[in-house]
PDB file of C-alpha atoms in Angstrom:
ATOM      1  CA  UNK A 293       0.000   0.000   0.000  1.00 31.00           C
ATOM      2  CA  UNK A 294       1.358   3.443  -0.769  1.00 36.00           C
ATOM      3  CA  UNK A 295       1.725   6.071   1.949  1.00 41.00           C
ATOM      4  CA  UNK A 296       1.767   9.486   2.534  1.00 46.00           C
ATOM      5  CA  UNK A 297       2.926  11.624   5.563  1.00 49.00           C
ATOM      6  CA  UNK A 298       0.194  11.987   8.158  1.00 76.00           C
ATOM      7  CA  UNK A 299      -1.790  15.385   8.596  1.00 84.00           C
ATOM      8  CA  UNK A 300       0.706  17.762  11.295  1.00 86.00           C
ATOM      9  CA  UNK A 301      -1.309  18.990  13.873  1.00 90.00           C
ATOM     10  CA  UNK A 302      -1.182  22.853  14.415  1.00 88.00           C
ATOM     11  CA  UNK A 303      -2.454  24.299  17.958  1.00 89.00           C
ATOM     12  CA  UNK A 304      -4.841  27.252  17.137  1.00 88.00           C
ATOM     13  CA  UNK A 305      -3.932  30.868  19.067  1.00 85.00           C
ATOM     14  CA  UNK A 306      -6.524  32.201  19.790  1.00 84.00           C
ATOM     15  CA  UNK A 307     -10.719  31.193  20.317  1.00 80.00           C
ATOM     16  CA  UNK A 308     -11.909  32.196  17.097  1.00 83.00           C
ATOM     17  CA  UNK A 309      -9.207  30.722  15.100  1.00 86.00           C
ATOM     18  CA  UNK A 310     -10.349  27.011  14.524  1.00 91.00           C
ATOM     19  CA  UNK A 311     -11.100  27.613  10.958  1.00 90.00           C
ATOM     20  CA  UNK A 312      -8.372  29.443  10.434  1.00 89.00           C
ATOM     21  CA  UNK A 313      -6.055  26.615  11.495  1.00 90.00           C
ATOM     22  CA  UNK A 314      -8.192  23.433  10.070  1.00 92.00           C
ATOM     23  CA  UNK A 315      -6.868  25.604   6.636  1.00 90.00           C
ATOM     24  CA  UNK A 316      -3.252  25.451   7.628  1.00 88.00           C
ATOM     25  CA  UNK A 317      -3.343  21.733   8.167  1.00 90.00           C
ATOM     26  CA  UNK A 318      -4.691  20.874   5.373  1.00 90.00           C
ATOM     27  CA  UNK A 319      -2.617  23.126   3.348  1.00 86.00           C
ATOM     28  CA  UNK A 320       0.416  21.967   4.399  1.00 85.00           C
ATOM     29  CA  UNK A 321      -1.093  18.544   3.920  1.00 85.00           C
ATOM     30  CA  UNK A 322      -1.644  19.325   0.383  1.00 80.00           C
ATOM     31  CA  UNK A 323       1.824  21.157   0.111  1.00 74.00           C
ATOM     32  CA  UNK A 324       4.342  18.500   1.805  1.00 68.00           C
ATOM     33  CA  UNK A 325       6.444  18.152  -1.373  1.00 61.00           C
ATOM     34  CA  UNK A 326      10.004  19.993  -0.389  1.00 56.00           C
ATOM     35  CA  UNK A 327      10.256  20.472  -4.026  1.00 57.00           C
ATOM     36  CA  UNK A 328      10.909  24.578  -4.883  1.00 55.00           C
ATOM     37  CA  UNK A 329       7.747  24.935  -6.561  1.00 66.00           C
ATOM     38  CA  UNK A 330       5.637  22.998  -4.292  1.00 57.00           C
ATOM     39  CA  UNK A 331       7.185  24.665  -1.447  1.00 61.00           C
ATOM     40  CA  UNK A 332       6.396  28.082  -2.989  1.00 72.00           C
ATOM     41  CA  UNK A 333       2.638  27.585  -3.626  1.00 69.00           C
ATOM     42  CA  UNK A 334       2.546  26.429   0.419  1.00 68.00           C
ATOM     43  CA  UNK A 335       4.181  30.132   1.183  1.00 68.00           C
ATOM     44  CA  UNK A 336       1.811  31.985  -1.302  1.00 75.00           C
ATOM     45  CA  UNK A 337      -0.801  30.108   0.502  1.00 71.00           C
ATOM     46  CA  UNK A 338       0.186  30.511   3.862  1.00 73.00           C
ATOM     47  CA  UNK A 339       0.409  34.198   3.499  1.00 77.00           C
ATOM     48  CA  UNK A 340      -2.656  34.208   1.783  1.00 73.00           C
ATOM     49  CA  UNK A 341      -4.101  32.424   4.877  1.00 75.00           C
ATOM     50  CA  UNK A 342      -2.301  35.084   7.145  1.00 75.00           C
ATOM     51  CA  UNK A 343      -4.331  37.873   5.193  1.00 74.00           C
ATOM     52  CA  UNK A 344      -7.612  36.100   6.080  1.00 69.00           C
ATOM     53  CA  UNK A 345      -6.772  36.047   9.882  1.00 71.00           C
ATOM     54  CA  UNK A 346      -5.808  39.885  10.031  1.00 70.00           C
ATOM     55  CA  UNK A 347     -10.056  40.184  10.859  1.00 69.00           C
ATOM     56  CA  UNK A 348      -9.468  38.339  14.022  1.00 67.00           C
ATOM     57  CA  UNK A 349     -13.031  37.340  13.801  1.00 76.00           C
ATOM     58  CA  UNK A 350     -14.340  33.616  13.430  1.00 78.00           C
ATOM     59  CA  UNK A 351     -14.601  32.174   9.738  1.00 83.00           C
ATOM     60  CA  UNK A 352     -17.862  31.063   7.977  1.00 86.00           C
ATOM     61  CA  UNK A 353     -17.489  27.687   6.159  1.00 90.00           C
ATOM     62  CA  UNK A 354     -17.986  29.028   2.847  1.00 90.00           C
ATOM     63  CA  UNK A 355     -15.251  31.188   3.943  1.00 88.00           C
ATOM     64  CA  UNK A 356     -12.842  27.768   4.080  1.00 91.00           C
ATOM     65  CA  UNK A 357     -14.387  26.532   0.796  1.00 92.00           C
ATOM     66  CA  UNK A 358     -13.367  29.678  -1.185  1.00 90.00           C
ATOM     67  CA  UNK A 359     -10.063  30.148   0.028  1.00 88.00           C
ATOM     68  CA  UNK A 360      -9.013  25.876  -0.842  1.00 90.00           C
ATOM     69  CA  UNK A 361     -10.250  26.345  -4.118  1.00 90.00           C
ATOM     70  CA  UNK A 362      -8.421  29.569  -4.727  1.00 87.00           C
ATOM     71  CA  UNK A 363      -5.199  28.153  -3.337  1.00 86.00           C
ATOM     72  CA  UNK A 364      -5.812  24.954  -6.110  1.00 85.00           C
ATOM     73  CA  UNK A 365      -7.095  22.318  -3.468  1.00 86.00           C
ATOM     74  CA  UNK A 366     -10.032  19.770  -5.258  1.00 88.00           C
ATOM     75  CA  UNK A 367     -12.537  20.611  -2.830  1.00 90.00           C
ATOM     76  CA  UNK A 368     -16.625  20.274  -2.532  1.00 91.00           C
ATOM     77  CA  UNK A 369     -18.701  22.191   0.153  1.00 92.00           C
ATOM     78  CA  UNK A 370     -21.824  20.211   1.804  1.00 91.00           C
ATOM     79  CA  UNK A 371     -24.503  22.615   4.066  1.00 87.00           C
ATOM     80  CA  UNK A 372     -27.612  22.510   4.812  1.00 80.00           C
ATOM     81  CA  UNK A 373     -27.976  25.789   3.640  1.00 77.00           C
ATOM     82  CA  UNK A 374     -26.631  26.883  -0.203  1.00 70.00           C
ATOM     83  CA  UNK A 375     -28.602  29.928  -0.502  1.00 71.00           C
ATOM     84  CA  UNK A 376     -25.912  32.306   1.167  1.00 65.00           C
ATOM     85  CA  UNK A 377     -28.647  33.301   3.620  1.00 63.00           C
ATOM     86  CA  UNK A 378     -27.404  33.238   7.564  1.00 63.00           C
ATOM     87  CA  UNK A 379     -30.351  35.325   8.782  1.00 63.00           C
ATOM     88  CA  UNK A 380     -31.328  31.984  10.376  1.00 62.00           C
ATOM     89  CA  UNK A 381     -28.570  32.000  12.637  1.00 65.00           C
ATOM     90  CA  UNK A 382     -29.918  35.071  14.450  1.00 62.00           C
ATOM     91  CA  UNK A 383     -31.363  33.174  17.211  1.00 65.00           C
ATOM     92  CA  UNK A 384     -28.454  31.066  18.302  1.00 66.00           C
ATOM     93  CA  UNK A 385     -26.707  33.237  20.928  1.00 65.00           C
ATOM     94  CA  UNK A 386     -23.245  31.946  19.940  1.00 62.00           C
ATOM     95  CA  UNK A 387     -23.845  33.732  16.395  1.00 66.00           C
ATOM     96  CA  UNK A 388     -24.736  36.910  17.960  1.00 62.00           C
ATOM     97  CA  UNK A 389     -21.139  37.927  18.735  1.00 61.00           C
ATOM     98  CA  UNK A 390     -20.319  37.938  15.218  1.00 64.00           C
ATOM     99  CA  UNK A 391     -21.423  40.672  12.933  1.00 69.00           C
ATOM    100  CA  UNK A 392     -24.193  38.817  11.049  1.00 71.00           C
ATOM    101  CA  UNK A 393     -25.259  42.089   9.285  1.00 71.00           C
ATOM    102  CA  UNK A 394     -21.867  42.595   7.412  1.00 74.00           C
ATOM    103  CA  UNK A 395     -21.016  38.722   7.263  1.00 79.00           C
ATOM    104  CA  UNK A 396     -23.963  37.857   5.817  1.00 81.00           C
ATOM    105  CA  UNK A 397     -23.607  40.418   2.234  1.00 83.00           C
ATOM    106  CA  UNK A 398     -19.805  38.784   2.283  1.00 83.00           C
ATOM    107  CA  UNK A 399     -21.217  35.226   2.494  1.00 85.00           C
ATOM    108  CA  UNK A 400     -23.579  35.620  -0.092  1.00 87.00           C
ATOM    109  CA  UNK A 401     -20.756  37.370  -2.299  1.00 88.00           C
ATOM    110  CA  UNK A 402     -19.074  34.317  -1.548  1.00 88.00           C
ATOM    111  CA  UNK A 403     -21.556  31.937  -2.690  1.00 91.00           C
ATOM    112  CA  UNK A 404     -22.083  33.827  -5.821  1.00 90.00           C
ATOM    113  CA  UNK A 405     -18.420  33.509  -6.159  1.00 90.00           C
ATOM    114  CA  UNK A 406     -18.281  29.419  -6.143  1.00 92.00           C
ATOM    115  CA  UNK A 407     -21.284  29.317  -8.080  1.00 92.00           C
ATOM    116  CA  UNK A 408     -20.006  31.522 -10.901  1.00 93.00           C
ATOM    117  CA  UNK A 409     -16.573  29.165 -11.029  1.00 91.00           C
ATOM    118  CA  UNK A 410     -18.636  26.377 -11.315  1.00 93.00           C
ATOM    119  CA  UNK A 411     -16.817  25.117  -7.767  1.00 92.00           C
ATOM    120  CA  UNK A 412     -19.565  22.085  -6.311  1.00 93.00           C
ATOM    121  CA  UNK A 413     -21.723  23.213  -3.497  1.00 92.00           C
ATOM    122  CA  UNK A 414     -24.414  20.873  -2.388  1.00 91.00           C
ATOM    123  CA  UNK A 415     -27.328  21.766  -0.287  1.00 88.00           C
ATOM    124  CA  UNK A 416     -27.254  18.275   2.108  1.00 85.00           C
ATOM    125  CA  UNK A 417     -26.138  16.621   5.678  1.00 82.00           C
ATOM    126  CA  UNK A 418     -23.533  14.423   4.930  1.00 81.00           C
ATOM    127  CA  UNK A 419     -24.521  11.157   6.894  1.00 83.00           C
ATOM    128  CA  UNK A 420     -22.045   9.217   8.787  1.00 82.00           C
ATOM    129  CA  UNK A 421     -22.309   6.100   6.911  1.00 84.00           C
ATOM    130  CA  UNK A 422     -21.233   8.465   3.735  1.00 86.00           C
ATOM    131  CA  UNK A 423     -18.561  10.090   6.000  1.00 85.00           C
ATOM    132  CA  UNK A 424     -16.856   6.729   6.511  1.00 85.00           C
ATOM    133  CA  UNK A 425     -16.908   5.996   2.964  1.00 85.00           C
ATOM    134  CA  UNK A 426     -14.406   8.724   2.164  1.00 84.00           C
ATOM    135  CA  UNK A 427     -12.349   6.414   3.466  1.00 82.00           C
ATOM    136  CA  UNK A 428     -13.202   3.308   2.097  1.00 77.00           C
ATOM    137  CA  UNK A 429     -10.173   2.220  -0.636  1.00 66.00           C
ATOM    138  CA  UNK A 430     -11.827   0.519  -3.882  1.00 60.00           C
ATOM    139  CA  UNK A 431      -8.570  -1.748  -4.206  1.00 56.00           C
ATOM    140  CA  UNK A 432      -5.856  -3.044  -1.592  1.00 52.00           C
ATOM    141  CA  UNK A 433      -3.203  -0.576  -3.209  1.00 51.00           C
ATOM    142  CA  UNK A 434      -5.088   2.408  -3.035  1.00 49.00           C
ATOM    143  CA  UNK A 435      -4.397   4.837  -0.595  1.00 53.00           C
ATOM    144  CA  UNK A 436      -7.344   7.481   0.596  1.00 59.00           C
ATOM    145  CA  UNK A 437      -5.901  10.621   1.365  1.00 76.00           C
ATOM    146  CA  UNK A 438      -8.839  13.108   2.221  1.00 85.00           C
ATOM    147  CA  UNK A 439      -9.240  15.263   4.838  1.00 90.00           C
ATOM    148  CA  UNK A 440     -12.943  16.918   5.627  1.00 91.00           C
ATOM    149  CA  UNK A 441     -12.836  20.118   7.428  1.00 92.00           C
ATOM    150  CA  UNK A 442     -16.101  19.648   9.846  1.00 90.00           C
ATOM    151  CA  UNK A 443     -18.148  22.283  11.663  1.00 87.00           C
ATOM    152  CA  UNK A 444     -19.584  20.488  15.204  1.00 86.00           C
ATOM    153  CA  UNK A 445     -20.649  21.585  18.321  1.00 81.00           C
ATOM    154  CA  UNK A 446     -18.019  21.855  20.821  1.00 78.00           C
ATOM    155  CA  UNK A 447     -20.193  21.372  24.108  1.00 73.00           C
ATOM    156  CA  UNK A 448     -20.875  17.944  22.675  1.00 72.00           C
ATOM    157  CA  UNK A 449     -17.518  16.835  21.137  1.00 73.00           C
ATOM    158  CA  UNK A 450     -16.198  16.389  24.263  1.00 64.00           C
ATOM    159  CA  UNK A 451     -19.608  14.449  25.679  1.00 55.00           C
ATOM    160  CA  UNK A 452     -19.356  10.827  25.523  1.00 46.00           C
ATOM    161  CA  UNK A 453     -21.468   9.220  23.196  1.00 45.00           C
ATOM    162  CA  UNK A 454     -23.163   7.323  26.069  1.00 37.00           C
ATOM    163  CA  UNK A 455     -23.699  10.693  28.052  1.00 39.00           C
ATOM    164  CA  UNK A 456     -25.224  12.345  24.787  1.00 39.00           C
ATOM    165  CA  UNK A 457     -27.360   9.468  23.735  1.00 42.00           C
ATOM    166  CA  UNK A 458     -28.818   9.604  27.813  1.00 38.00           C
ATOM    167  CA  UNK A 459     -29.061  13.586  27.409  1.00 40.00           C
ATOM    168  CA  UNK A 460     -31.162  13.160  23.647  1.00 42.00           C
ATOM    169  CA  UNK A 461     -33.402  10.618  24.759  1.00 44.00           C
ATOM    170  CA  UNK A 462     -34.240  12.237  27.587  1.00 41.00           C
ATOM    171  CA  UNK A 463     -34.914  15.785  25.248  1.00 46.00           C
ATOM    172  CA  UNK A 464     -32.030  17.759  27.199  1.00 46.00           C
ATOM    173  CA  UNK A 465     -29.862  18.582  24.340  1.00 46.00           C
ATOM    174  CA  UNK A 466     -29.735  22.262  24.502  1.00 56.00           C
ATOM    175  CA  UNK A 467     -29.458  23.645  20.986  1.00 55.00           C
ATOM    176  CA  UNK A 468     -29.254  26.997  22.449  1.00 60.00           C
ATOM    177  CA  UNK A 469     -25.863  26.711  24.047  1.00 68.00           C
ATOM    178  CA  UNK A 470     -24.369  25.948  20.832  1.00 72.00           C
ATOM    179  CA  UNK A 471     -20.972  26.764  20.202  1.00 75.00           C
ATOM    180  CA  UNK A 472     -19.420  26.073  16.708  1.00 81.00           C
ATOM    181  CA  UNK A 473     -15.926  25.104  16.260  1.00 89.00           C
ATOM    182  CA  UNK A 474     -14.114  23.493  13.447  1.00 91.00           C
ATOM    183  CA  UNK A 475     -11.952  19.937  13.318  1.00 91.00           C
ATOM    184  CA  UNK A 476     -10.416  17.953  10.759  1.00 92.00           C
ATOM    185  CA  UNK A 477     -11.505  14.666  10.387  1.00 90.00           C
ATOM    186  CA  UNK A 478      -8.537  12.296   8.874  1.00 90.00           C
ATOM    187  CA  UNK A 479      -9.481   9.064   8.704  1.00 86.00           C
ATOM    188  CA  UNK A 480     -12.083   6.197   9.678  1.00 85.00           C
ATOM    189  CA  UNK A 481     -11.350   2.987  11.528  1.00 81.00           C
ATOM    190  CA  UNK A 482     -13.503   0.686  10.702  1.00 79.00           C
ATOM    191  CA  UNK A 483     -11.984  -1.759  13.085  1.00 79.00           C
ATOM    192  CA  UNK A 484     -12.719   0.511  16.319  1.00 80.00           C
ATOM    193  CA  UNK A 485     -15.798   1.838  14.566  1.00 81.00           C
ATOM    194  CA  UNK A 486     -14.894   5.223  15.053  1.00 83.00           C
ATOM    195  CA  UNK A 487     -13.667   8.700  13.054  1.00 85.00           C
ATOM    196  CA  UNK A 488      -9.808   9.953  13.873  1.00 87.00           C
ATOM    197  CA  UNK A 489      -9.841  13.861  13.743  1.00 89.00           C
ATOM    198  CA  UNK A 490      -7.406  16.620  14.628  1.00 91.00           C
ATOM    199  CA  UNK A 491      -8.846  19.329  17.216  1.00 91.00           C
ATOM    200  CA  UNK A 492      -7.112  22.382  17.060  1.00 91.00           C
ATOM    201  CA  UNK A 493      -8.213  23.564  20.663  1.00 89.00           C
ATOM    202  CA  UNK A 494      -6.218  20.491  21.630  1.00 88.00           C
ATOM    203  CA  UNK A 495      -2.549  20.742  22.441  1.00 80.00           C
ATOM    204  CA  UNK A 496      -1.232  17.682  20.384  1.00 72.00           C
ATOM    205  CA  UNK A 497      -2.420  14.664  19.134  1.00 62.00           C
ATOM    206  CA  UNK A 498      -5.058  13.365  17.259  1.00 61.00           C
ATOM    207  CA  UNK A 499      -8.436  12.153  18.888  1.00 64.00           C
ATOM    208  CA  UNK A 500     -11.503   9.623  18.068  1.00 60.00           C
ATOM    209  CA  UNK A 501     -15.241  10.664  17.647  1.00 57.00           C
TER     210      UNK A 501
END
């Protein structure tokens, strides 16, 4: 089977930064070649990257999606919602220290953007069972090398899947406390039945969900 180096894990600096820094793994992922030229598209892209985090303010995921396809990384975006519209998001307290009036004509800009180059947005949930076949090789030789940048709930990332299944059935999932953060799922085992990811608010290491 053919290998590849594994995804570095980078610590993010500050609390609105996840996004920011799920895009510097997977660009240096994507840019690992120490040939010149290689290594020259990773700085244009890291300073690129730099630019975007001069706002200090948290990232939208179309945000992510436009910047990997402008840097030249084969990328598709999955949401629930492909209209541009985060109006909806009003009521969610954790989206009401961002600036949804200003964010919101960007994000549609944005949207206009990927539609206009054609770049594939599709208006769904990704399921797990379609999740895990990302990884899923189609031959013994093949080696799968995505990465899926992944907006979750942080509150409940941490939760055991035992504690969250008691919490659901019992209708005491508070939606309302949500707090969105970004990770970077890496792989699938389908031996411990479980997704490997990299959390930037972690120190080191990679975790399973």
């Amino acid at each position: 089977m053919s290998s590849k180096p594994a995804v570095e894990h980078v610590e993010q600096l500050a609390d609105w930064d996840c996004g920011h820094t799920c895009l510097r793994m997977v660009i240096q992922f994507y840019h690992n070649d120490s040939g010149s030229e290689i290594q020259q598209q990773l700085w244009s892209a890291l300073q690129a990257l730099d630019e975007l985090s001069k706002s200090e303010k948290p990232l939208w995921t179309i945000d992510l999606f436009v910047y990997l396809r402008t840097q030249g990384v084969v990328a598709s975006f999955h949401t629930v919602c492909a209209t541009g519209s985060i109006t909806q998001h009003a009521d969610i307290e954790w989206y009401r220290n961002t600036n949804l009036v200003d964010d919101s004509t960007r994000v549609s800009e944005l949207f206009k953007l990927a539609a206009m180059e054609k770049w594939p947005v599709q208006e769904e949930s990704l399921s797990l069972s379609r999740l895990q076949g990302l990884w899923t090789p189609t031959s013994p030789d093949e080696f799968v090398e995505t990465v899926v940048i992944i907006l979750v709930d942080s509150l409940l990332l941490n939760m055991s899947s035992y504690a969250f299944s008691m919490l659901e059935d019992a209708g005491e999932v508070d939606t309302s406390r949500y707090a969105g953060h970004y990770i970077l799922l890496i792989g699938f085992s389908a031996f411990r039945n479980s997704f490997m990811y990299l959390d930037p608010a972690k120190s080191e290491g990679h975790s399973k969900w």
